Short mmCIF file of C-alpha atoms in Angstrom, two decimals:
data_model
loop_
_atom_site.label_atom_id
_atom_site.label_comp_id
_atom_site.label_asym_id
_atom_site.label_seq_id
_atom_site.Cartn_x
_atom_site.Cartn_y
_atom_site.Cartn_z
CA UNK A 1 0.05 0.07 0.00
CA UNK A 2 1.19 3.42 -1.11
CA UNK A 3 2.26 5.56 2.14
CA UNK A 4 0.82 9.33 2.24
CA UNK A 5 3.75 10.75 3.71
CA UNK A 6 6.05 9.15 0.93
CA UNK A 7 3.59 10.45 -1.64
CA UNK A 8 3.85 13.94 -0.19
CA UNK A 9 7.56 13.98 -0.01
CA UNK A 10 7.78 13.09 -3.69
CA UNK A 11 5.12 15.67 -4.66
CA UNK A 12 7.08 18.34 -2.82
CA UNK A 13 10.03 17.35 -5.03
CA UNK A 14 8.11 17.87 -7.85
CA UNK A 15 6.34 21.17 -6.90
CA UNK A 16 9.94 22.90 -5.92
CA UNK A 17 12.19 21.13 -7.94
CA UNK A 18 15.11 20.10 -5.46
CA UNK A 19 15.35 17.74 -2.74
CA UNK A 20 16.53 20.54 -0.62
CA UNK A 21 13.62 22.84 -1.67
CA UNK A 22 11.25 20.33 -0.40
CA UNK A 23 12.54 19.33 2.50
CA UNK A 24 12.46 23.14 3.67
CA UNK A 25 8.74 23.52 2.83
CA UNK A 26 7.80 20.10 4.32
CA UNK A 27 10.08 21.13 7.51
CA UNK A 28 12.32 17.96 7.08
CA UNK A 29 15.73 17.49 6.63
CA UNK A 30 16.75 16.48 2.97
CA UNK A 31 17.94 13.44 4.18
CA UNK A 32 14.50 12.47 5.41
CA UNK A 33 12.95 13.22 2.10
CA UNK A 34 15.51 11.16 0.27
CA UNK A 35 14.79 8.20 2.58
CA UNK A 36 11.08 8.58 2.20
CA UNK A 37 11.39 8.59 -1.81
CA UNK A 38 13.53 5.81 -1.51
CA UNK A 39 11.38 3.52 0.59
CA UNK A 40 8.51 4.73 -2.00
CA UNK A 41 10.72 3.27 -4.95
CA UNK A 42 11.35 0.01 -3.18
CA UNK A 43 7.63 -0.35 -2.44
CA UNK A 44 6.94 0.36 -5.67
CA UNK A 45 9.94 -1.13 -7.76
CA UNK A 46 10.39 1.72 -9.79
CA UNK A 47 12.86 4.43 -10.23
CA UNK A 48 11.57 7.96 -9.60
CA UNK A 49 14.37 10.38 -9.35
CA UNK A 50 17.19 10.29 -11.64
CA UNK A 51 20.26 12.79 -11.11
CA UNK A 52 20.51 15.21 -13.61
CA UNK A 53 23.68 17.58 -13.10
CA UNK A 54 23.44 19.10 -9.60
CA UNK A 55 19.44 18.41 -9.12
CA UNK A 56 17.19 15.61 -10.05
CA UNK A 57 14.57 14.65 -12.61
CA UNK A 58 11.54 13.22 -12.04
CA UNK A 59 10.71 9.84 -14.20
CA UNK A 60 7.65 9.30 -16.19
CA UNK A 61 6.72 7.00 -13.46
CA UNK A 62 6.93 9.53 -10.75
CA UNK A 63 5.07 12.11 -12.81
CA UNK A 64 2.14 9.52 -12.57
CA UNK A 65 2.33 9.12 -8.82
CA UNK A 66 2.36 12.90 -8.34
CA UNK A 67 -0.69 13.22 -10.03
CA UNK A 68 -2.12 10.69 -7.91
CA UNK A 69 -0.41 12.23 -4.80
CA UNK A 70 -2.26 15.78 -5.67
CA UNK A 71 -5.61 13.84 -5.97
CA UNK A 72 -5.00 12.12 -2.50
CA UNK A 73 -3.57 15.10 -1.13
CA UNK A 74 -6.94 16.99 -2.06
CA UNK A 75 -9.11 14.36 -0.27
CA UNK A 76 -7.00 14.59 2.68
CA UNK A 77 -7.23 18.36 2.88
CA UNK A 78 -10.87 18.55 2.33
CA UNK A 79 -11.11 16.02 5.20
CA UNK A 80 -9.17 17.98 7.52
CA UNK A 81 -11.02 21.14 6.64
CA UNK A 82 -14.43 19.82 7.57
CA UNK A 83 -12.87 18.61 10.91
CA UNK A 84 -11.23 21.81 11.73
CA UNK A 85 -14.80 23.57 10.56
CA UNK A 86 -16.48 21.64 13.21
CA UNK A 87 -14.43 22.15 15.80
CA UNK A 88 -14.85 25.86 14.89
CA UNK A 89 -11.11 26.73 16.25
CA UNK A 90 -7.67 27.18 14.37
CA UNK A 91 -5.81 24.27 15.31
CA UNK A 92 -2.98 21.86 13.02
CA UNK A 93 -0.23 22.50 10.72
CA UNK A 94 -0.86 25.88 8.74
CA UNK A 95 1.98 26.75 5.96
CA UNK A 96 2.38 30.37 5.27
CA UNK A 97 4.46 31.79 2.64
CA UNK A 98 5.60 35.63 2.09
CA UNK A 99 7.31 37.61 -0.25
CA UNK A 100 10.92 39.21 1.72
CA UNK A 101 9.70 42.65 3.02
CA UNK A 102 6.26 41.35 4.24
CA UNK A 103 7.84 38.27 5.68
CA UNK A 104 10.52 40.65 7.64
CA UNK A 105 7.97 43.77 8.16
CA UNK A 106 4.73 42.10 8.61
CA UNK A 107 4.53 38.44 9.45
CA UNK A 108 6.49 38.23 12.76
CA UNK A 109 3.36 40.50 14.89
CA UNK A 110 0.72 38.27 12.63
CA UNK A 111 2.52 34.77 13.68
CA UNK A 112 3.20 35.99 17.08
CA UNK A 113 -0.59 37.21 17.55
CA UNK A 114 -1.87 33.85 16.14
CA UNK A 115 0.63 32.09 18.56
CA UNK A 116 -0.65 33.83 21.74
CA UNK A 117 -4.43 33.39 20.82
CA UNK A 118 -4.55 29.93 19.16
CA UNK A 119 -1.81 27.62 20.68
CA UNK A 120 -3.29 24.63 19.17
CA UNK A 121 -2.42 26.40 15.74
CA UNK A 122 1.08 25.42 14.31
CA UNK A 123 1.78 28.36 11.66
CA UNK A 124 4.85 28.12 9.84
CA UNK A 125 6.23 30.60 7.46
CA UNK A 126 8.34 30.43 4.33
CA UNK A 127 9.79 33.61 2.42
CA UNK A 128 8.68 33.08 -1.32
CA UNK A 129 8.74 35.45 -4.18
CA UNK A 130 4.94 36.24 -4.94
CA UNK A 131 4.72 34.71 -8.33
CA UNK A 132 5.84 31.68 -7.10
CA UNK A 133 3.88 31.48 -3.95
CA UNK A 134 0.42 31.85 -6.03
CA UNK A 135 1.44 28.61 -7.48
CA UNK A 136 2.41 26.71 -4.73
CA UNK A 137 -0.99 27.43 -3.06
CA UNK A 138 -2.99 26.34 -6.00
CA UNK A 139 -1.31 23.30 -6.39
CA UNK A 140 -1.89 22.24 -2.61
CA UNK A 141 1.86 23.10 -1.48
CA UNK A 142 1.10 25.81 0.73
CA UNK A 143 -2.05 26.53 2.72
CA UNK A 144 -1.93 30.29 2.18
CA UNK A 145 0.13 32.88 0.84
CA UNK A 146 0.85 36.80 1.37
CA UNK A 147 1.81 38.38 -2.09
CA UNK A 148 1.68 41.63 -3.73
CA UNK A 149 1.09 43.60 -7.12
CA UNK A 150 1.30 46.70 -8.88
CA UNK A 151 -0.87 48.98 -10.83
CA UNK A 152 0.31 47.96 -14.08
CA UNK A 153 1.62 44.56 -13.13
CA UNK A 154 -1.53 42.81 -11.62
CA UNK A 155 -1.19 39.64 -10.09
CA UNK A 156 -2.35 36.56 -12.05
CA UNK A 157 -4.66 34.36 -9.52
CA UNK A 158 -5.39 30.63 -11.09
CA UNK A 159 -8.80 29.40 -10.81
CA UNK A 160 -9.54 27.41 -7.30
CA UNK A 161 -7.79 30.31 -5.45
CA UNK A 162 -9.12 33.12 -3.46
CA UNK A 163 -7.91 36.28 -2.26
CA UNK A 164 -8.24 39.15 0.13
CA UNK A 165 -6.66 42.25 0.27
CA UNK A 166 -4.73 43.12 3.37
CA UNK A 167 -3.59 46.96 2.38
CA UNK A 168 -1.71 49.52 0.31
CA UNK A 169 2.02 49.73 0.56
CA UNK A 170 3.29 53.15 -0.84
CA UNK A 171 6.89 53.36 -2.45
CA UNK A 172 8.96 56.15 -2.48
CA UNK A 173 12.11 57.62 -4.35
CA UNK A 174 15.33 57.35 -2.44
CA UNK A 175 18.14 59.38 -3.70
CA UNK A 176 22.00 60.01 -1.93
CA UNK A 177 21.66 63.38 -0.07
CA UNK A 178 24.03 64.66 -2.75
CA UNK A 179 21.55 64.32 -5.84
CA UNK A 180 19.73 66.99 -7.35
CA UNK A 181 16.45 65.44 -6.56
CA UNK A 182 17.27 65.42 -2.78
CA UNK A 183 14.98 68.23 -0.83
CA UNK A 184 12.31 68.40 -3.62
CA UNK A 185 8.67 68.33 -2.23
CA UNK A 186 8.15 65.61 -5.31
CA UNK A 187 9.72 63.98 -8.54
CA UNK A 188 7.31 63.42 -11.55
CA UNK A 189 7.81 60.04 -13.43
CA UNK A 190 8.94 62.04 -16.38
CA UNK A 191 12.12 63.13 -14.66
CA UNK A 192 13.46 59.93 -14.28
CA UNK A 193 15.39 59.71 -17.47
CA UNK A 194 19.10 59.47 -17.58
CA UNK A 195 19.09 58.06 -14.02
CA UNK A 196 21.44 54.99 -12.76
CA UNK A 197 19.43 52.81 -10.78
CA UNK A 198 19.42 49.96 -7.99
CA UNK A 199 16.91 47.61 -8.30
CA UNK A 200 15.94 44.06 -7.60
CA UNK A 201 16.75 41.31 -10.22
CA UNK A 202 14.74 40.59 -13.46
CA UNK A 203 11.72 38.50 -12.86
CA UNK A 204 10.87 40.21 -9.69
CA UNK A 205 7.89 42.46 -9.36
CA UNK A 206 9.62 45.26 -8.43
CA UNK A 207 12.01 44.94 -11.39
CA UNK A 208 9.36 44.56 -14.22
CA UNK A 209 7.35 47.78 -12.54
CA UNK A 210 10.20 49.87 -12.80
CA UNK A 211 11.07 48.96 -16.10
CA UNK A 212 7.55 48.96 -17.52
CA UNK A 213 6.92 52.62 -15.68
CA UNK A 214 10.29 53.95 -16.86
CA UNK A 215 9.62 52.90 -20.92
CA UNK A 216 5.81 54.39 -20.55
CA UNK A 217 7.34 57.76 -19.40
CA UNK A 218 9.70 57.42 -22.83
CA UNK A 219 13.06 56.32 -20.46
CA UNK A 220 14.96 53.24 -21.30
CA UNK A 221 16.11 52.34 -17.51
CA UNK A 222 19.86 51.78 -16.74
CA UNK A 223 20.09 49.37 -13.86
CA UNK A 224 23.39 49.37 -12.71
CA UNK A 225 23.09 47.65 -9.67
CA UNK A 226 20.93 44.35 -8.82
CA UNK A 227 20.11 42.97 -5.30
CA UNK A 228 17.63 40.59 -3.82
CA UNK A 229 17.29 42.46 -0.42
CA UNK A 230 15.91 45.99 -0.18
CA UNK A 231 18.45 46.83 2.90
CA UNK A 232 21.09 46.13 0.23
CA UNK A 233 19.63 48.50 -2.17
CA UNK A 234 19.58 51.32 0.39
CA UNK A 235 22.97 50.82 1.18
CA UNK A 236 23.97 51.10 -2.46
CA UNK A 237 22.24 54.28 -2.74
CA UNK A 238 23.66 55.42 0.65
CA UNK A 239 27.18 54.77 -1.11
CA UNK A 240 26.14 57.21 -3.90
CA UNK A 241 26.15 54.63 -6.36
CA UNK A 242 22.38 54.90 -7.84
CA UNK A 243 18.78 56.07 -7.02
CA UNK A 244 16.10 53.37 -6.28
CA UNK A 245 12.15 52.94 -6.01
CA UNK A 246 11.45 50.90 -2.92
CA UNK A 247 8.37 49.90 -0.49
CA UNK A 248 8.40 51.06 2.93
CA UNK A 249 7.46 47.89 4.24
CA UNK A 250 10.63 46.06 5.82
CA UNK A 251 12.42 48.59 4.51
CA UNK A 252 13.85 49.87 8.11
CA UNK A 253 15.17 52.97 9.14
CA UNK A 254 17.15 55.04 6.39
CA UNK A 255 21.16 55.26 6.51
CA UNK A 256 22.43 58.60 7.02
CA UNK A 257 23.25 59.64 3.19
CA UNK A 258 20.09 58.76 1.87
CA UNK A 259 17.14 61.11 1.42
CA UNK A 260 13.58 59.90 0.68
CA UNK A 261 11.47 62.00 -2.10
CA UNK A 262 7.66 61.49 -2.91
CA UNK A 263 7.14 60.45 -6.66
CA UNK A 264 4.24 62.15 -8.37
CA UNK A 265 1.86 60.06 -9.05
CA UNK A 266 3.02 58.02 -5.88
CA UNK A 267 3.38 54.03 -6.76
CA UNK A 268 1.50 51.81 -4.38
CA UNK A 269 1.79 48.07 -4.26
CA UNK A 270 -1.20 46.06 -3.05
CA UNK A 271 -0.71 43.03 -0.81
CA UNK A 272 -3.11 40.00 -0.33
CA UNK A 273 -3.96 37.06 1.46
CA UNK A 274 -4.40 33.91 -1.15
CA UNK A 275 -5.53 30.49 -0.28
CA UNK A 276 -7.30 27.46 -2.03
CA UNK A 277 -11.09 27.73 -2.37
CA UNK A 278 -11.68 24.23 -1.21
CA UNK A 279 -9.98 25.36 2.31
CA UNK A 280 -11.85 28.96 2.66
CA UNK A 281 -13.56 27.53 5.32
CA UNK A 282 -10.83 26.43 7.64
CA UNK A 283 -10.83 28.56 11.00
CA UNK A 284 -7.20 28.49 10.42
CA UNK A 285 -7.14 30.33 7.19
CA UNK A 286 -10.15 32.79 8.18
CA UNK A 287 -8.36 33.83 11.69
CA UNK A 288 -4.92 34.24 9.73
CA UNK A 289 -6.64 36.63 6.96
CA UNK A 290 -8.37 38.55 9.79
CA UNK A 291 -5.20 39.11 11.90
CA UNK A 292 -3.24 40.14 8.82
CA UNK A 293 -5.91 42.97 8.07
CA UNK A 294 -5.93 43.67 11.74
CA UNK A 295 -2.07 43.74 12.20
CA UNK A 296 -1.73 46.15 8.85
CA UNK A 297 -2.71 49.49 10.31
CA UNK A 298 -0.44 49.05 13.34
CA UNK A 299 2.56 47.84 11.05
CA UNK A 300 2.20 50.72 8.51
CA UNK A 301 1.95 53.40 11.32
CA UNK A 302 5.46 52.04 12.60
CA UNK A 303 6.59 52.78 9.14
CA UNK A 304 5.21 55.78 7.58
#
């Protein structure tokens, strides 16, 4: 008989791409995930993973098992949801993903509040880029995600996934204190041509928004430095190496040598909570969304 936990491990490798990433998502060690899949191979007398460079590739037989695992995990989720709804209190494990600045600036307060109010709830956080987290929710690899989008880059939400608005996070222009924009009441987007930019790498929502916005204003962006983390981008601005457009959430206090200037019109990114439609009735989901919305004004009041 196929073991559900071993199928879950194989499914996680399929979703996350590597044994290490699957282990992180499941809360196991990579060795434990490898052992689960090795046992599944022995039970099914089938090769499921093949070495490919530094990673692994799922065989055709493994992909067939992954399809079965998705169906079984969906059934289990419905059963767990029904039990949790019957109890009427948040309980059990809840896997949550959030993008970097939300994981830093919002989620600690939310998770602490949930732990204090609901000791039977085991909420676990993973930092994931928004475009990836939505797909992980849709495939059942995550219970809930905190993601964001921009006015000209809406977040695509697949069928079977629901969302709720958490709040709006304003972004401001950061420039070195010697820059001509420093001290200005505001800067129009049309004035941004010819600047050297620090920004997140291509494929990230902030990078795509910046490129599309500048091109819409008639400017080809000159992105000279790229980094994943906002504190790194702020440090590059402080060193006089460029200017950056950075959201306030999770940014932290500005160091000396950096000036914040409003952009006109002000760019705003919207934050959402997303979950599967089939899990919409889970008290742990509804309570987490409620706490996210409750904590948002407190967090933004501290950073604005």
